[in-house]
Amino acid sequence: MVPIVRSRPVMPVRVWRAFRSRGVEYAWHKVLRRSLSSRPGWKRRLLYADPRKYWTLRGGDDYFREQEGQEARSLRADWIAERLAAYRPTSILEVGCGYGKLLVALRSRLDIPLAGIDFSPTQLEQAQGFLQPGHDALLILSRGERLPFPDQSFDMVVTSAVILHNPPEVAGRIRRELIRVGRRFAAHNEETDSSYNRYGYDTAAWYRARGVVLAESGPIPMDTHPAASQFCVALLRPGE
Ligand SMILES: C[S@@+](CC[C@H](N)C(=O)[O-])C[C@H]1O[C@@H](n2cnc3c(N)ncnc32)[C@H](O)[C@@H]1O
């Protein structure tokens, strides 16, 4: 039998479909993302001036299919979930949970309260669909730099590719909020490289500079750019 090869529709057809599915702003955003690859400075100014808007237009079905199409993403989520479970946390808050990939990987390992916040409504909508029926993780639309929780309300707080998407001043506020809301552990998968939508931070160095003890720090084995990959777990109150 002759295999059926479906070719990708040409650009105008893709733009038209994008417009039909989510309107003119979404279609325009998609065109700019695809066509400005050789101009990262313009891309940052035109597309990333407002990170929340970017992640609202970028998030949803498209992003979901793109991520789920990469096996390395699933291997990484499983690896992170396995590492986090080893600390036997009694509750976890994931800040910037996206469509809930890590929350799903965590639920299959841990029977503890799980919560995810994200500032993108389209990502959270996708998460509602991705979490299986009966999944009891609490999902809240909120900003990482202003968490709607009292001090020390989660045993472990987690970010995976979130702080790096925020400019330095906001990144600092997110870290401080995590330390306020976390009780024992703050765990991060935050790469150190930068691009038009990434600022790239050495999170482990940030903790060390403030005298916070790290239980572990190093690259994630399956990451394709090990030099920029970083996973670390900070012990927030080691004496208690
Ligand atoms: C690259 S995605 C990663 C999603 C998820 N953590 C994962 O690993 O699959 C970044 C996510 O962080 C969210 N995000 C970025 N900055 C945020 C902020 N300041 N407050 C809340 N969510 C944020 C975005 O909306 C997006 O869903």
Coordinates of N, CA and C and ligand atoms in Angstrom, one line a residue:
M1 N 0.8 -1.2 0.0 CA 0.0 0.0 0.0 C 0.9 1.3 0.0
V2 N 0.5 2.3 -0.8 CA 1.2 3.5 -0.8 C 0.9 4.3 0.4
P3 N 2.0 4.7 1.2 CA 1.7 5.5 2.4 C 1.1 6.9 2.1
I4 N 0.2 7.4 2.9 CA -0.4 8.7 2.6 C 0.5 9.7 3.3
V5 N 1.1 10.6 2.6 CA 1.9 11.7 3.2 C 1.1 13.0 3.2
R6 N 0.8 13.5 4.4 CA 0.0 14.7 4.4 C 1.0 15.9 4.4
S7 N 1.0 16.7 3.4 CA 1.9 17.8 3.4 C 1.3 19.0 4.3
R8 N 2.2 19.8 4.8 CA 1.7 20.9 5.7 C 1.0 21.9 4.8
P9 N -0.1 22.5 5.2 CA -0.7 23.5 4.3 C 0.2 24.7 4.2
V10 N 0.0 25.4 3.0 CA 0.9 26.6 2.8 C 0.5 27.7 3.8
M11 N 1.5 28.7 4.0 CA 1.3 29.7 5.0 C 0.0 30.4 5.0
P12 N -0.5 30.9 3.8 CA -1.8 31.6 3.8 C -3.0 30.8 4.4
V13 N -2.9 29.5 4.1 CA -4.0 28.6 4.6 C -3.8 28.5 6.1
R14 N -2.6 28.4 6.6 CA -2.4 28.2 8.1 C -2.9 29.5 8.8
V15 N -2.5 30.7 8.1 CA -3.0 31.9 8.7 C -4.5 32.0 8.8
W16 N -5.1 31.6 7.7 CA -6.6 31.7 7.6 C -7.2 30.8 8.7
R17 N -6.6 29.6 8.8 CA -7.1 28.7 9.9 C -6.9 29.2 11.3
A18 N -5.8 29.9 11.5 CA -5.5 30.5 12.8 C -6.5 31.6 13.1
F19 N -6.8 32.4 12.1 CA -7.8 33.5 12.2 C -9.1 32.9 12.5
R20 N -9.5 31.9 11.8 CA -10.9 31.3 12.0 C -11.0 30.7 13.4
S21 N -9.9 30.1 13.9 CA -10.0 29.4 15.2 C -10.0 30.4 16.4
R22 N -9.1 31.4 16.3 CA -8.9 32.2 17.5 C -8.8 33.7 17.2
G23 N -9.1 34.1 16.0 CA -9.2 35.6 15.8 C -7.9 36.2 15.2
V24 N -8.0 37.5 15.0 CA -7.0 38.2 14.2 C -5.7 38.3 15.1
E25 N -5.8 38.6 16.4 CA -4.6 38.8 17.2 C -3.8 37.6 17.3
Y26 N -4.5 36.5 17.4 CA -3.8 35.2 17.5 C -3.1 34.8 16.2
A27 N -3.8 35.1 15.0 CA -3.2 34.8 13.7 C -2.0 35.7 13.5
W28 N -2.1 36.9 13.9 CA -1.0 37.9 13.7 C 0.2 37.5 14.5
H29 N 0.0 37.1 15.8 CA 1.0 36.6 16.7 C 1.7 35.4 16.1
K30 N 1.0 34.5 15.5 CA 1.6 33.3 14.9 C 2.5 33.7 13.7
V31 N 2.0 34.6 12.9 CA 2.8 35.0 11.8 C 4.1 35.6 12.2
L32 N 4.0 36.5 13.2 CA 5.2 37.2 13.7 C 6.2 36.2 14.3
R33 N 5.7 35.2 15.0 CA 6.5 34.2 15.7 C 7.3 33.4 14.6
R34 N 6.6 33.1 13.5 CA 7.2 32.3 12.5 C 8.2 33.1 11.6
S35 N 7.9 34.4 11.4 CA 8.6 35.1 10.3 C 9.8 35.9 10.9
L36 N 9.9 36.1 12.2 CA 11.0 37.0 12.7 C 12.1 36.2 13.3
S37 N 12.3 34.9 12.8 CA 13.3 34.1 13.5 C 14.7 34.7 13.4
S38 N 15.0 35.5 12.4 CA 16.4 36.0 12.3 C 16.5 37.4 13.0
R39 N 15.4 37.8 13.7 CA 15.5 39.1 14.4 C 15.0 39.0 15.8
P40 N 15.8 38.3 16.7 CA 15.4 38.1 18.1 C 15.1 39.4 18.9
G41 N 15.8 40.5 18.5 CA 15.5 41.7 19.2 C 14.1 42.3 18.9
W42 N 13.8 42.3 17.7 CA 12.4 42.7 17.3 C 11.4 41.8 17.9
K43 N 11.7 40.5 17.8 CA 10.8 39.5 18.4 C 10.5 39.8 19.8
R44 N 11.5 40.1 20.6 CA 11.3 40.3 22.0 C 10.4 41.6 22.2
R45 N 10.8 42.6 21.4 CA 10.0 43.9 21.6 C 8.5 43.7 21.1
L46 N 8.4 43.0 19.9 CA 7.0 43.0 19.4 C 6.1 41.9 20.0
L47 N 6.8 40.8 20.4 CA 6.0 39.7 20.9 C 6.0 39.5 22.4
Y48 N 7.1 39.9 23.0 CA 7.3 39.6 24.4 C 7.3 40.8 25.3
A49 N 6.7 41.9 24.9 CA 6.6 43.1 25.7 C 5.8 42.8 26.9
D50 N 4.7 42.0 26.7 CA 3.8 41.6 27.8 C 3.8 40.0 27.9
P51 N 4.6 39.4 28.8 CA 4.7 38.0 28.9 C 3.3 37.3 29.1
R52 N 2.4 37.9 29.9 CA 1.1 37.3 30.1 C 0.3 37.2 28.8
K53 N 0.4 38.3 28.0 CA -0.4 38.3 26.7 C 0.3 37.2 25.8
Y54 N 1.6 37.2 25.8 CA 2.3 36.2 24.9 C 1.8 34.8 25.3
W55 N 1.8 34.5 26.6 CA 1.4 33.1 27.0 C 0.0 32.8 26.8
T56 N -0.8 33.9 26.7 CA -2.3 33.7 26.5 C -2.5 33.3 25.0
L57 N -1.7 34.0 24.1 CA -1.9 33.8 22.7 C -1.1 32.5 22.3
R58 N 0.0 32.3 23.0 CA 0.9 31.1 22.6 C 0.3 29.8 23.2
G59 N -0.4 30.0 24.4 CA -0.9 28.8 25.1 C -2.1 28.2 24.4
G60 N -2.5 27.0 24.9 CA -3.7 26.3 24.4 C -3.3 25.2 23.5
D61 N -4.2 24.9 22.6 CA -4.1 23.6 21.8 C -2.8 23.5 21.0
D62 N -2.4 24.5 20.3 CA -1.2 24.5 19.5 C 0.0 24.1 20.3
Y63 N 0.2 24.8 21.4 CA 1.3 24.6 22.3 C 1.3 23.2 22.9
F64 N 0.1 22.8 23.3 CA -0.1 21.5 23.8 C 0.4 20.4 22.8
R65 N -0.1 20.5 21.5 CA 0.2 19.5 20.5 C 1.7 19.5 20.3
E66 N 2.3 20.7 20.2 CA 3.7 20.8 20.0 C 4.6 20.1 21.1
Q67 N 4.2 20.4 22.3 CA 4.9 19.8 23.4 C 4.7 18.3 23.5
E68 N 3.4 17.8 23.4 CA 3.1 16.4 23.5 C 3.7 15.6 22.3
G69 N 4.1 16.3 21.3 CA 4.7 15.6 20.1 C 6.2 15.3 20.4
Q70 N 6.7 15.8 21.5 CA 8.2 15.6 21.7 C 8.4 14.6 22.9
E71 N 8.9 13.4 22.6 CA 9.0 12.4 23.7 C 9.9 12.9 24.8
A72 N 10.9 13.7 24.4 CA 11.9 14.2 25.4 C 11.2 15.0 26.5
R73 N 10.1 15.7 26.2 CA 9.3 16.5 27.2 C 8.7 15.5 28.2
S74 N 8.2 14.4 27.7 CA 7.5 13.5 28.7 C 8.6 12.8 29.6
L75 N 9.7 12.5 28.9 CA 10.8 11.9 29.7 C 11.3 12.8 30.8
R76 N 11.3 14.1 30.5 CA 11.8 15.1 31.4 C 10.8 15.3 32.6
A77 N 9.5 15.3 32.2 CA 8.5 15.5 33.2 C 8.5 14.3 34.2
D78 N 8.7 13.1 33.6 CA 8.8 11.9 34.5 C 10.0 11.9 35.4
W79 N 11.1 12.4 34.8 CA 12.3 12.5 35.6 C 12.2 13.4 36.8
I80 N 11.6 14.6 36.5 CA 11.4 15.6 37.5 C 10.4 15.1 38.6
A81 N 9.3 14.5 38.1 CA 8.3 14.0 39.1 C 9.0 13.0 40.0
E82 N 9.8 12.1 39.4 CA 10.5 11.1 40.2 C 11.4 11.7 41.3
R83 N 12.2 12.7 40.9 CA 13.1 13.4 41.8 C 12.3 14.1 42.9
L84 N 11.2 14.8 42.6 CA 10.4 15.5 43.6 C 9.8 14.5 44.6
A85 N 9.2 13.4 44.0 CA 8.6 12.4 44.9 C 9.6 11.8 45.9
A86 N 10.9 11.8 45.6 CA 11.9 11.3 46.5 C 12.0 12.1 47.8
Y87 N 11.6 13.3 47.7 CA 11.6 14.2 49.0 C 10.4 13.9 49.9
R88 N 9.5 13.1 49.4 CA 8.3 12.8 50.2 C 7.5 14.1 50.7
P89 N 7.3 15.0 49.7 CA 6.5 16.2 50.1 C 5.1 15.9 50.6
T90 N 4.6 16.7 51.4 CA 3.2 16.5 51.9 C 2.2 17.3 51.1
S91 N 2.6 18.3 50.3 CA 1.7 19.0 49.4 C 2.7 19.7 48.4
I92 N 2.2 20.0 47.2 CA 3.0 20.7 46.2 C 2.2 21.8 45.5
L93 N 2.8 22.9 45.3 CA 2.3 24.0 44.5 C 3.2 24.1 43.3
E94 N 2.7 24.0 42.1 CA 3.5 24.3 40.9 C 3.1 25.7 40.3
V95 N 4.0 26.5 40.3 CA 3.8 27.9 39.8 C 4.2 27.9 38.3
G96 N 3.2 28.3 37.4 CA 3.4 28.3 36.0 C 3.2 26.9 35.5
C97 N 2.1 26.3 35.9 CA 1.8 24.8 35.6 C 1.5 24.5 34.2
G98 N 1.3 25.6 33.3 CA 1.0 25.3 31.9 C -0.3 24.5 31.8
Y99 N -0.2 23.5 30.9 CA -1.4 22.6 30.7 C -1.4 21.4 31.6
G100 N -0.5 21.4 32.6 CA -0.6 20.4 33.7 C 0.2 19.2 33.5
K101 N 1.2 19.2 32.6 CA 2.0 18.0 32.4 C 2.7 17.5 33.6
L102 N 3.3 18.4 34.4 CA 4.0 17.9 35.6 C 3.0 17.5 36.6
L103 N 1.9 18.1 36.7 CA 0.9 17.8 37.7 C 0.4 16.3 37.5
V104 N 0.2 16.0 36.2 CA -0.2 14.6 35.9 C 0.9 13.6 36.3
A105 N 2.1 13.9 36.0 CA 3.2 13.0 36.3 C 3.4 12.9 37.8
L106 N 3.1 14.0 38.6 CA 3.2 13.9 40.0 C 2.0 13.1 40.6
R107 N 0.8 13.3 40.1 CA -0.3 12.6 40.6 C -0.2 11.1 40.5
S108 N 0.5 10.6 39.5 CA 0.7 9.1 39.3 C 1.7 8.6 40.3
R109 N 2.4 9.5 41.1 CA 3.4 9.0 42.0 C 3.0 9.4 43.5
L110 N 2.2 10.5 43.6 CA 2.0 11.0 45.0 C 0.5 11.2 45.3
D111 N 0.0 10.7 46.4 CA -1.4 11.0 46.8 C -1.4 12.0 47.9
I112 N -1.1 13.3 47.4 CA -1.0 14.4 48.3 C -1.8 15.6 47.7
P113 N -2.1 16.7 48.4 CA -2.7 17.8 47.7 C -1.8 18.4 46.7
L114 N -2.3 18.7 45.5 CA -1.5 19.3 44.4 C -2.3 20.5 44.0
A115 N -1.5 21.6 43.6 CA -2.1 22.8 43.1 C -1.2 23.4 42.0
G116 N -1.9 24.0 41.0 CA -1.1 24.7 40.0 C -1.7 26.0 39.7
I117 N -0.8 27.0 39.6 CA -1.3 28.3 39.2 C -0.6 28.7 37.9
D118 N -1.3 29.5 37.1 CA -0.7 30.0 35.8 C -1.4 31.3 35.5
F119 N -0.7 32.3 34.9 CA -1.3 33.5 34.5 C -1.9 33.5 33.1
S120 N -1.9 32.4 32.4 CA -2.4 32.3 31.1 C -3.8 31.5 31.1
P121 N -4.9 32.2 30.8 CA -6.2 31.5 30.8 C -6.2 30.4 29.8
T122 N -5.5 30.5 28.6 CA -5.6 29.5 27.6 C -4.8 28.2 28.1
Q123 N -3.7 28.4 28.8 CA -3.0 27.3 29.4 C -3.8 26.5 30.4
L124 N -4.5 27.3 31.3 CA -5.3 26.7 32.3 C -6.5 26.0 31.8
E125 N -7.1 26.5 30.7 CA -8.2 25.9 30.0 C -7.8 24.5 29.5
Q126 N -6.6 24.5 28.9 CA -6.0 23.3 28.4 C -5.8 22.3 29.5
A127 N -5.3 22.8 30.6 CA -5.0 21.9 31.8 C -6.3 21.3 32.3
Q128 N -7.4 22.0 32.3 CA -8.7 21.4 32.7 C -9.0 20.2 31.9
G129 N -8.7 20.3 30.6 CA -9.0 19.1 29.7 C -8.0 18.0 29.9
F130 N -6.7 18.4 30.1 CA -5.6 17.4 30.2 C -5.7 16.6 31.4
L131 N -6.0 17.2 32.5 CA -6.1 16.4 33.8 C -7.2 15.5 33.7
Q132 N -7.0 14.2 33.9 CA -8.1 13.2 33.8 C -9.2 13.5 34.7
P133 N -10.4 13.1 34.3 CA -11.6 13.3 35.2 C -11.3 12.7 36.6
G134 N -11.6 13.4 37.6 CA -11.3 12.9 38.9 C -10.0 13.4 39.5
H135 N -9.2 14.0 38.6 CA -7.9 14.6 39.0 C -8.3 15.8 39.9
D136 N -7.8 15.8 41.1 CA -8.3 16.8 42.1 C -7.3 18.0 42.3
A137 N -6.4 18.1 41.4 CA -5.5 19.3 41.6 C -6.2 20.6 41.5
L138 N -5.9 21.5 42.4 CA -6.5 22.8 42.4 C -5.8 23.7 41.3
L139 N -6.6 24.3 40.4 CA -6.0 25.1 39.3 C -6.5 26.5 39.5
I140 N -5.5 27.5 39.6 CA -5.9 28.9 39.9 C -5.2 29.8 38.8
L141 N -6.0 30.7 38.3 CA -5.4 31.8 37.4 C -4.8 32.8 38.3
S142 N -3.5 33.0 38.3 CA -2.9 33.9 39.1 C -1.4 34.2 38.7
R143 N -0.8 35.2 39.2 CA 0.6 35.5 38.9 C 1.6 34.9 39.9
G144 N 2.7 34.4 39.4 CA 3.7 33.8 40.3 C 4.3 34.9 41.2
E145 N 4.3 36.1 40.8 CA 4.9 37.2 41.6 C 3.9 37.7 42.7
R146 N 2.7 37.2 42.7 CA 1.7 37.6 43.7 C 0.8 36.4 44.0
L147 N 1.3 35.5 44.8 CA 0.6 34.2 45.0 C -0.5 34.4 46.0
P148 N -1.7 33.8 45.7 CA -2.9 34.0 46.5 C -2.9 33.0 47.7
F149 N -1.8 32.8 48.4 CA -1.7 31.8 49.5 C -1.0 32.4 50.7
P150 N -1.4 32.0 51.9 CA -0.7 32.4 53.1 C 0.7 31.9 53.1
D151 N 1.5 32.4 54.1 CA 2.9 31.9 54.2 C 2.9 30.4 54.5
Q152 N 3.9 29.8 54.0 CA 4.2 28.3 54.2 C 3.0 27.4 54.0
S153 N 2.2 27.7 53.0 CA 1.0 26.9 52.8 C 1.2 25.6 52.0
F154 N 2.4 25.5 51.3 CA 2.7 24.2 50.6 C 4.1 23.7 51.1
D155 N 4.1 22.4 51.3 CA 5.4 21.8 51.7 C 6.5 22.0 50.7
M156 N 6.1 21.9 49.4 CA 7.1 22.1 48.3 C 6.5 23.0 47.3
V157 N 7.3 23.9 46.8 CA 6.9 24.8 45.6 C 7.8 24.4 44.5
V158 N 7.3 24.5 43.3 CA 8.0 24.0 42.1 C 7.8 25.0 40.9
T159 N 8.9 25.2 40.2 CA 8.7 25.8 38.8 C 9.5 25.0 37.8
S160 N 8.9 25.0 36.6 CA 9.6 24.3 35.5 C 9.5 25.2 34.3
A161 N 10.6 25.8 33.9 CA 10.6 26.7 32.8 C 9.6 27.9 32.9
V162 N 9.7 28.6 34.0 CA 8.7 29.7 34.3 C 9.4 31.0 34.7
I163 N 10.3 30.9 35.7 CA 11.0 32.1 36.1 C 11.8 32.7 34.9
L164 N 12.4 31.8 34.2 CA 13.2 32.2 33.0 C 12.5 33.0 32.0
H165 N 11.1 32.9 32.0 CA 10.3 33.7 31.0 C 9.9 35.0 31.5
N166 N 10.5 35.5 32.7 CA 10.1 36.8 33.2 C 11.4 37.7 33.4
P167 N 11.2 39.0 33.2 CA 12.3 39.9 33.3 C 12.9 39.9 34.7
P168 N 14.1 40.3 34.9 CA 14.8 40.2 36.2 C 14.0 40.7 37.4
E169 N 13.4 41.8 37.3 CA 12.7 42.3 38.5 C 11.5 41.4 38.9
V170 N 10.8 40.9 37.9 CA 9.6 40.0 38.2 C 10.1 38.7 38.6
A171 N 11.2 38.2 38.0 CA 11.8 36.9 38.4 C 12.2 37.0 39.9
G172 N 12.7 38.1 40.4 CA 13.1 38.2 41.8 C 11.8 38.2 42.7
R173 N 10.7 38.8 42.2 CA 9.5 38.8 43.0 C 8.9 37.3 43.1
I174 N 9.0 36.6 42.0 CA 8.5 35.2 42.0 C 9.3 34.4 43.0
R175 N 10.6 34.5 42.9 CA 11.5 33.7 43.9 C 11.1 34.0 45.3
R176 N 10.9 35.3 45.6 CA 10.6 35.7 47.0 C 9.2 35.1 47.4
E177 N 8.3 35.2 46.5 CA 6.9 34.6 46.8 C 7.0 33.1 47.0
L178 N 7.9 32.4 46.2 CA 8.0 31.0 46.4 C 8.6 30.6 47.8
I179 N 9.5 31.4 48.2 CA 10.1 31.2 49.5 C 9.1 31.5 50.6
R180 N 8.3 32.5 50.4 CA 7.3 32.8 51.4 C 6.2 31.7 51.5
V181 N 5.8 31.2 50.4 CA 4.6 30.2 50.4 C 5.1 28.8 50.6
G182 N 6.4 28.5 50.3 CA 6.9 27.1 50.5 C 7.3 26.9 51.9
R183 N 7.2 25.7 52.4 CA 7.6 25.4 53.7 C 9.0 24.7 53.8
R184 N 9.1 23.5 53.2 CA 10.4 22.9 53.3 C 11.3 23.0 52.0
F185 N 10.6 22.8 50.8 CA 11.4 22.7 49.6 C 11.0 23.7 48.5
A186 N 11.9 24.2 47.8 CA 11.6 24.9 46.5 C 12.5 24.2 45.4
A187 N 11.8 23.7 44.4 CA 12.5 22.9 43.4 C 12.3 23.6 42.0
H188 N 13.3 23.6 41.2 CA 13.3 24.3 40.0 C 13.9 23.6 38.8
N189 N 13.3 23.6 37.7 CA 13.9 23.3 36.4 C 13.9 24.5 35.6
E190 N 15.0 25.3 35.7 CA 15.0 26.6 35.0 C 16.3 26.7 34.2
E191 N 16.2 26.7 32.9 CA 17.4 26.8 32.1 C 18.2 28.1 32.2
T192 N 19.4 28.1 31.8 CA 20.2 29.3 32.0 C 20.4 30.1 30.7
D193 N 20.0 29.5 29.5 CA 20.2 30.2 28.3 C 19.1 31.2 28.0
S194 N 19.4 32.2 27.1 CA 18.4 33.2 26.8 C 18.0 33.2 25.3
S195 N 16.8 33.7 25.0 CA 16.3 33.9 23.6 C 15.3 35.0 23.7
Y196 N 14.5 35.2 22.6 CA 13.6 36.3 22.6 C 12.6 36.3 23.7
N197 N 12.2 35.0 24.2 CA 11.2 34.9 25.2 C 11.7 34.3 26.5
R198 N 13.1 34.2 26.6 CA 13.7 33.7 27.8 C 14.8 34.6 28.3
Y199 N 14.9 34.8 29.6 CA 15.9 35.7 30.1 C 17.1 34.8 30.6
G200 N 16.7 33.6 31.1 CA 17.8 32.6 31.5 C 18.5 33.0 32.8
Y201 N 18.3 32.2 33.8 CA 18.9 32.6 35.1 C 19.6 31.3 35.7
D202 N 20.6 31.6 36.5 CA 21.3 30.5 37.3 C 20.6 30.5 38.7
T203 N 19.6 29.7 38.8 CA 18.8 29.7 40.0 C 19.6 29.2 41.2
A204 N 20.4 28.1 40.9 CA 21.2 27.5 42.0 C 22.1 28.6 42.6
A205 N 22.7 29.4 41.7 CA 23.7 30.5 42.1 C 22.9 31.5 42.9
W206 N 21.7 31.8 42.5 CA 20.8 32.8 43.3 C 20.6 32.3 44.7
Y207 N 20.3 31.0 44.9 CA 20.1 30.5 46.3 C 21.5 30.5 47.0
R208 N 22.5 30.1 46.4 CA 23.8 30.0 47.1 C 24.2 31.4 47.5
A209 N 24.0 32.4 46.7 CA 24.4 33.7 47.1 C 23.7 34.2 48.3
R210 N 22.5 33.6 48.6 CA 21.8 34.0 49.8 C 21.9 33.1 50.9
G211 N 22.9 32.2 50.8 CA 23.2 31.2 51.9 C 22.1 30.1 52.0
V212 N 21.3 29.9 51.0 CA 20.3 28.9 51.1 C 21.0 27.5 50.7
V213 N 20.8 26.5 51.5 CA 21.4 25.2 51.2 C 20.6 24.5 50.1
L214 N 21.4 23.9 49.1 CA 20.8 23.1 48.1 C 20.9 21.6 48.4
A215 N 19.8 20.9 48.2 CA 19.9 19.5 48.4 C 20.5 18.8 47.2
E216 N 20.3 19.4 46.0 CA 20.9 18.9 44.8 C 20.9 20.0 43.7
S217 N 21.8 19.9 42.8 CA 21.8 20.8 41.7 C 22.6 20.2 40.5
G218 N 22.0 20.3 39.3 CA 22.8 19.7 38.2 C 21.9 19.7 37.0
P219 N 22.4 19.3 35.8 CA 21.6 19.2 34.6 C 20.6 18.0 34.6
I220 N 19.6 18.1 33.9 CA 18.6 17.0 33.7 C 19.2 16.1 32.6
P221 N 19.4 14.8 32.9 CA 20.1 13.9 32.0 C 19.6 14.0 30.5
M222 N 18.3 14.0 30.3 CA 17.8 13.9 29.0 C 17.7 15.2 28.2
D223 N 18.1 16.4 28.8 CA 18.0 17.6 28.2 C 19.1 17.7 27.0
T224 N 18.6 18.3 25.9 CA 19.5 18.3 24.7 C 20.6 19.3 24.8
H225 N 20.5 20.3 25.7 CA 21.6 21.3 25.9 C 22.0 21.3 27.3
P226 N 22.8 20.3 27.7 CA 23.2 20.1 29.1 C 23.9 21.3 29.7
A227 N 24.6 22.1 28.9 CA 25.3 23.3 29.5 C 24.3 24.3 30.1
A228 N 23.0 24.3 29.5 CA 22.0 25.3 29.9 C 21.0 24.7 30.9
S229 N 21.1 23.4 31.0 CA 20.0 22.7 31.8 C 20.3 22.8 33.3
Q230 N 19.3 23.0 34.1 CA 19.5 23.0 35.5 C 18.3 22.6 36.3
F231 N 18.5 21.7 37.2 CA 17.5 21.3 38.1 C 18.1 21.4 39.5
C232 N 17.4 22.1 40.4 CA 17.9 22.2 41.8 C 16.8 22.2 42.8
V233 N 17.1 21.8 44.0 CA 16.1 21.7 45.1 C 16.8 22.5 46.3
A234 N 16.1 23.5 46.7 CA 16.6 24.3 47.8 C 15.9 23.9 49.1
L235 N 16.6 23.8 50.2 CA 16.0 23.5 51.5 C 15.7 24.8 52.2
L236 N 14.4 25.1 52.3 CA 14.0 26.4 52.8 C 14.2 26.6 54.3
R237 N 14.0 25.6 55.1 CA 14.1 25.7 56.5 C 14.8 24.4 57.1
P238 N 16.1 24.3 56.8 CA 16.8 23.0 57.1 C 16.9 22.7 58.6
G239 N 16.8 23.8 59.4 CA 16.9 23.5 60.8 C 15.7 22.9 61.5
E240 N 14.5 23.1 60.8 CA 13.2 22.7 61.5 C 13.0 21.2 61.4
Ligands
LIG1 C1 7.3 27.0 29.1 S1 5.7 27.0 29.9 C2 6.0 25.6 31.1 C3 4.8 25.0 31.6 C4 5.0 23.9 32.6 N1 5.7 24.4 33.8 C5 5.7 22.7 32.0 O1 6.9 22.5 32.4 O2 5.1 22.0 31.2 C6 5.7 28.4 30.9 C7 4.4 28.6 31.7 O3 4.6 29.5 32.7 C8 3.6 30.4 32.8 N2 4.1 31.7 33.4 C9 5.2 32.4 33.0 N3 5.4 33.4 33.8 C10 4.4 33.4 34.7 C11 4.1 34.2 35.8 N4 4.8 35.3 36.1 N5 3.0 33.9 36.6 C12 2.3 32.8 36.3 N6 2.5 32.0 35.2 C13 3.6 32.3 34.5 C14 3.1 30.6 31.3 O4 1.8 31.0 31.2 C15 3.3 29.1 30.8 O5 2.1 28.4 31.0

